[in-house]
Structures are given as C-alpha cells and as structure tokens.
mmCIF file of C-alpha atoms in Angstrom:
data_model
loop_
_atom_site.group_PDB
_atom_site.id
_atom_site.type_symbol
_atom_site.label_atom_id
_atom_site.label_comp_id
_atom_site.label_asym_id
_atom_site.label_seq_id
_atom_site.Cartn_x
_atom_site.Cartn_y
_atom_site.Cartn_z
ATOM 1 C CA MET M 1 18.898 69.254 -54.708
ATOM 2 C CA ALA M 2 21.576 67.280 -52.547
ATOM 3 C CA LYS M 3 23.440 64.719 -54.301
ATOM 4 C CA PRO M 4 23.219 61.369 -52.222
ATOM 5 C CA ASP M 5 26.800 60.837 -51.827
ATOM 6 C CA LYS M 6 26.982 64.062 -50.077
ATOM 7 C CA VAL M 7 23.725 63.358 -48.108
ATOM 8 C CA ALA M 8 26.095 59.962 -47.038
ATOM 9 C CA ALA M 9 28.876 61.819 -46.023
ATOM 10 C CA VAL M 10 27.075 64.017 -43.975
ATOM 11 C CA ALA M 11 24.981 61.399 -42.106
ATOM 12 C CA GLU M 12 28.521 58.934 -41.927
ATOM 13 C CA ILE M 13 30.649 62.325 -40.165
ATOM 14 C CA ALA M 14 26.878 62.963 -38.009
ATOM 15 C CA GLU M 15 27.409 59.570 -36.866
ATOM 16 C CA SER M 16 30.894 60.154 -36.143
ATOM 17 C CA PHE M 17 30.927 63.164 -34.129
ATOM 18 C CA ARG M 18 27.666 61.578 -31.904
ATOM 19 C CA SER M 19 30.007 57.746 -31.684
ATOM 20 C CA SER M 20 32.881 59.666 -30.509
ATOM 21 C CA SER M 21 33.965 60.685 -26.599
ATOM 22 C CA ALA M 22 35.500 63.260 -27.987
ATOM 23 C CA THR M 23 36.508 65.419 -31.486
ATOM 24 C CA VAL M 24 40.175 67.392 -32.244
ATOM 25 C CA VAL M 25 39.586 70.367 -35.277
ATOM 26 C CA THR M 26 42.627 70.137 -37.071
ATOM 27 C CA GLN M 27 44.039 72.497 -39.893
ATOM 28 C CA TYR M 28 46.142 70.127 -42.096
ATOM 29 C CA THR M 29 47.803 72.574 -45.256
ATOM 30 C CA GLY M 30 51.066 71.220 -45.672
ATOM 31 C CA LEU M 31 51.133 67.488 -44.641
ATOM 32 C CA SER M 32 52.101 65.095 -47.420
ATOM 33 C CA VAL M 33 50.450 61.676 -47.637
ATOM 34 C CA THR M 34 53.141 60.063 -45.675
ATOM 35 C CA GLN M 35 52.834 61.989 -42.502
ATOM 36 C CA LEU M 36 48.837 62.300 -42.542
ATOM 37 C CA SER M 37 49.772 58.337 -42.800
ATOM 38 C CA GLN M 38 52.358 59.036 -40.110
ATOM 39 C CA LEU M 39 49.816 60.263 -37.887
ATOM 40 C CA ARG M 40 47.021 58.123 -38.743
ATOM 41 C CA ARG M 41 49.237 55.659 -37.200
ATOM 42 C CA ALA M 42 50.955 57.258 -34.361
ATOM 43 C CA LEU M 43 46.579 58.301 -33.302
ATOM 44 C CA GLY M 44 46.197 54.026 -33.601
ATOM 45 C CA THR M 45 42.612 52.629 -32.958
ATOM 46 C CA SER M 46 42.305 55.705 -29.734
ATOM 47 C CA ALA M 47 40.981 57.541 -33.040
ATOM 48 C CA LYS M 48 40.237 58.118 -36.394
ATOM 49 C CA TYR M 49 41.487 60.639 -38.945
ATOM 50 C CA ARG M 50 39.412 61.957 -41.104
ATOM 51 C CA VAL M 51 39.645 64.913 -43.760
ATOM 52 C CA ALA M 52 36.074 66.654 -44.698
ATOM 53 C CA LYS M 53 34.712 69.302 -46.519
ATOM 54 C CA ASN M 54 33.557 72.290 -44.224
ATOM 55 C CA THR M 55 30.535 72.387 -45.963
ATOM 56 C CA LEU M 56 29.717 69.123 -45.179
ATOM 57 C CA VAL M 57 30.725 68.876 -41.631
ATOM 58 C CA LYS M 58 29.367 71.843 -41.006
ATOM 59 C CA ARG M 59 25.725 69.907 -41.840
ATOM 60 C CA ALA M 60 26.985 66.950 -40.141
ATOM 61 C CA ALA M 61 27.705 68.690 -36.828
ATOM 62 C CA GLU M 62 24.515 70.520 -36.916
ATOM 63 C CA ASP M 63 22.867 67.349 -37.313
ATOM 64 C CA ALA M 64 24.745 65.396 -34.351
ATOM 65 C CA GLY M 65 23.767 68.773 -32.033
ATOM 66 C CA LEU M 66 26.837 69.979 -32.002
ATOM 67 C CA GLU M 67 27.264 73.670 -30.350
ATOM 68 C CA GLY M 68 30.399 76.475 -30.374
ATOM 69 C CA VAL M 69 32.125 74.660 -33.174
ATOM 70 C CA GLU M 70 30.901 76.256 -36.111
ATOM 71 C CA ASP M 71 33.967 78.557 -36.301
ATOM 72 C CA LEU M 72 36.209 75.853 -36.521
ATOM 73 C CA PHE M 73 35.539 74.394 -39.867
ATOM 74 C CA VAL M 74 37.317 77.147 -41.448
ATOM 75 C CA GLY M 75 40.200 76.598 -44.279
ATOM 76 C CA PRO M 76 41.445 72.920 -45.228
ATOM 77 C CA THR M 77 40.629 71.128 -42.056
ATOM 78 C CA ALA M 78 40.586 67.059 -41.009
ATOM 79 C CA ILE M 79 39.023 65.623 -38.067
ATOM 80 C CA ALA M 80 40.297 63.350 -35.521
ATOM 81 C CA PHE M 81 37.439 61.151 -34.168
ATOM 82 C CA VAL M 82 38.289 59.953 -30.466
ATOM 83 C CA GLN M 83 36.995 56.057 -29.894
ATOM 84 C CA GLY M 84 39.052 55.810 -27.241
ATOM 85 C CA GLU M 85 40.877 57.787 -24.618
ATOM 86 C CA ALA M 86 40.713 61.950 -25.165
ATOM 87 C CA VAL M 87 44.579 61.594 -23.783
ATOM 88 C CA ASP M 88 46.065 59.212 -25.792
ATOM 89 C CA ALA M 89 44.674 61.628 -28.865
ATOM 90 C CA ALA M 90 45.661 64.520 -27.657
ATOM 91 C CA LYS M 91 48.879 63.446 -26.979
ATOM 92 C CA ALA M 92 49.519 62.085 -30.281
ATOM 93 C CA LEU M 93 48.355 64.675 -31.763
ATOM 94 C CA ARG M 94 50.144 67.818 -29.976
ATOM 95 C CA ASP M 95 53.551 65.962 -30.441
ATOM 96 C CA PHE M 96 52.714 65.071 -33.989
ATOM 97 C CA ALA M 97 52.162 68.979 -34.415
ATOM 98 C CA LYS M 98 55.423 69.666 -31.854
ATOM 99 C CA ASP M 99 57.064 67.658 -34.824
ATOM 100 C CA ASN M 100 55.137 69.056 -38.028
ATOM 101 C CA ASN M 101 54.536 72.780 -38.294
ATOM 102 C CA ALA M 102 52.447 71.955 -40.850
ATOM 103 C CA LEU M 103 49.847 70.679 -38.519
ATOM 104 C CA VAL M 104 47.705 73.242 -36.440
ATOM 105 C CA ILE M 105 45.174 72.025 -33.642
ATOM 106 C CA LYS M 106 42.404 74.534 -34.062
ATOM 107 C CA GLY M 107 40.213 73.381 -30.988
ATOM 108 C CA GLY M 108 37.285 70.391 -30.510
ATOM 109 C CA TYR M 109 34.455 69.546 -28.912
ATOM 110 C CA MET M 110 33.792 66.924 -25.642
ATOM 111 C CA ASP M 111 31.449 66.386 -23.478
ATOM 112 C CA GLY M 112 28.640 68.553 -24.157
ATOM 113 C CA ARG M 113 31.401 71.718 -25.185
ATOM 114 C CA ALA M 114 33.625 72.863 -27.227
ATOM 115 C CA LEU M 115 37.383 72.743 -26.288
ATOM 116 C CA SER M 116 40.072 75.331 -27.003
ATOM 117 C CA VAL M 117 43.490 75.100 -28.013
ATOM 118 C CA ASP M 118 44.908 75.459 -24.594
ATOM 119 C CA GLU M 119 42.307 73.088 -23.315
ATOM 120 C CA ILE M 120 43.659 70.068 -25.510
ATOM 121 C CA SER M 121 46.709 71.163 -24.549
ATOM 122 C CA LYS M 122 45.736 70.469 -20.825
ATOM 123 C CA ILE M 123 44.204 66.804 -21.681
ATOM 124 C CA ALA M 124 47.138 66.436 -23.266
ATOM 125 C CA ASP M 125 49.195 66.729 -20.440
ATOM 126 C CA LEU M 126 47.013 64.356 -18.528
ATOM 127 C CA ASP M 127 48.224 61.257 -17.404
ATOM 128 C CA SER M 128 46.709 58.299 -19.430
ATOM 129 C CA ARG M 129 43.796 56.072 -17.808
ATOM 130 C CA GLU M 130 45.839 53.349 -16.553
ATOM 131 C CA VAL M 131 48.545 55.663 -15.329
ATOM 132 C CA LEU M 132 45.615 57.335 -13.101
ATOM 133 C CA LEU M 133 44.508 53.531 -12.212
ATOM 134 C CA SER M 134 48.594 52.577 -11.130
ATOM 135 C CA LYS M 135 48.968 55.828 -8.956
ATOM 136 C CA ALA M 136 45.048 54.819 -7.370
ATOM 137 C CA ALA M 137 45.912 51.217 -7.127
ATOM 138 C CA GLY M 138 49.214 52.106 -5.277
ATOM 139 C CA ALA M 139 47.708 54.926 -2.501
ATOM 140 C CA PHE M 140 45.146 51.931 -1.832
ATOM 141 C CA LYS M 141 47.659 49.672 -1.530
ATOM 142 C CA ALA M 142 50.079 52.116 0.836
ATOM 143 C CA LYS M 143 46.526 53.231 3.015
ATOM 144 C CA LEU M 144 45.723 49.388 3.247
ATOM 145 C CA SER M 145 49.166 48.683 4.555
ATOM 146 C CA GLN M 146 48.879 51.714 6.633
ATOM 147 C CA ALA M 147 45.822 50.239 8.099
ATOM 148 C CA ALA M 148 47.609 47.033 9.022
ATOM 149 C CA ALA M 149 50.229 48.084 10.840
ATOM 150 C CA LEU M 150 47.689 50.039 12.875
ATOM 151 C CA PHE M 151 45.636 47.251 13.822
ATOM 152 C CA GLN M 152 48.963 45.400 14.618
ATOM 153 C CA ALA M 153 50.786 47.707 16.369
ATOM 154 C CA PRO M 154 48.354 46.931 19.627
ATOM 155 C CA ALA M 155 48.640 42.831 19.391
ATOM 156 C CA SER M 156 52.148 43.666 19.036
ATOM 157 C CA GLN M 157 52.465 46.122 22.249
ATOM 158 C CA VAL M 158 50.989 43.751 24.287
ATOM 159 C CA ALA M 159 53.379 41.021 23.221
ATOM 160 C CA ARG M 160 56.488 43.019 23.868
ATOM 161 C CA LEU M 161 54.537 43.674 27.613
ATOM 162 C CA ALA M 162 54.078 40.350 28.103
ATOM 163 C CA ALA M 163 57.819 39.541 27.504
ATOM 164 C CA ALA M 164 59.003 42.633 29.653
ATOM 165 C CA LEU M 165 57.462 41.316 32.202
ATOM 166 C CA GLU M 166 58.240 38.041 31.864
ATOM 167 C CA GLU M 167 61.585 38.856 32.107
ATOM 168 C CA LYS M 168 61.187 41.069 34.657
ATOM 169 C CA GLN M 169 59.847 37.910 36.884
ATOM 170 C CA ARG M 170 62.854 35.930 36.054
ATOM 171 C CA ASN M 171 65.008 38.429 37.410
ATOM 172 C CA ALA M 172 63.365 38.701 40.582
ATOM 173 C CA THR M 173 63.306 34.803 41.390
ATOM 174 C CA GLY M 174 67.079 35.144 40.648
ATOM 175 C CA THR M 175 67.741 37.764 42.600
ATOM 176 C CA GLU M 176 65.556 36.654 45.595
ATOM 177 C CA ALA M 177 67.449 33.204 45.242
ATOM 178 C CA ALA M 178 70.532 34.644 45.187
ATOM 179 C CA GLU M 179 69.564 36.998 48.383
ATOM 180 C CA ALA M 180 68.424 33.974 50.658
ATOM 181 C CA PRO M 181 70.929 32.594 53.446
ATOM 182 C CA ALA M 182 72.041 28.884 52.542
ATOM 183 C CA GLU M 183 70.832 26.688 55.356
ATOM 184 C CA SER M 184 73.427 24.477 57.235
#
C-alpha cells in the first residue's frame, strides 16, 4: 500500500508536469546546496527546480500523460518545471552547466513530445520573446516607412514637375521680354 506522503508527492509532481510549458530533466550529482541555490536564482521565476526520486517522477509522468521520457529518470534526477518562456530557462540551465560541470542536462519535454539535449541547446540559442517581438516591431516599422515613402513619391514628383514648369515659364517670359525691341 502506498504511503500518503508519496501519493501526495506524485500528485504534486504530476500537476507540475501538466501546468508547465516545458520541463528539463537534469542530473545534479556533485552540486553543493549553495550551487543548487545559485541555479534556482539563475532560473528566477521562469522555472521551478525540484529534486525528486525517480520512482515518484516516473509515476507522476505517467499520470500526467508524458510519453518518451522514462529513459531520462535514471540516476540522481532534478527537474526544471518551466512556467514562463522555455528559452529563458534553457539558457539559464545551459549557462549554469557550462560553469558547473556537475550539472548535466539529460533531456526534456515540451509541446507533447520528448526533447533531446541537442533540441534543448537549440532552444537555448533562440532569442527571447522580448527580443523577437522587438525585431518584428522594427521590421514592421521599416516596412511602414518604405510604404509611406512610396506613397509620398508621386506627390513630391508632381510638386517638383510643377516647380520646374513654373521656372521654365518664368524663363520663357523673361527672354521674350528681352528679345522684343523697344518702341520709341
């Protein structure tokens, strides 16, 4: 018979799987408590980092309907449950793993499928949502400026043509007056 505290832990982990936009599974062997605290601070509010027993995590993943992640739950396991942008959490984990060789990214889960370590690295290489939105806004602004210039061009051409015709008429009437003989 299952102990109530283990049932509650499985239910909590399963809910974390369901409510997360992505999860990243890591191995943390060799990290001190201080380093784990630094990692949690690096993740900020974008992810919740939890150390858990593999048997509980396997049951929770099954309850949550995750498929293809069973192989990740071997050895000391900690999971980053991403609440915000997966890019920010993946970058934080990748950067921390570069500085601390004891942290190993095993894989993850996002959008209904398991992710490999390479896919998580590619996600970490993406620009953040804010940067992508800024780039899109800049591109839209440039296109709008080009459109405004395109619509303004015919009007300015007509104005230049009218000014040139007016100048030509002034020059033509000035030369006619100069060519006409003065009557005495």
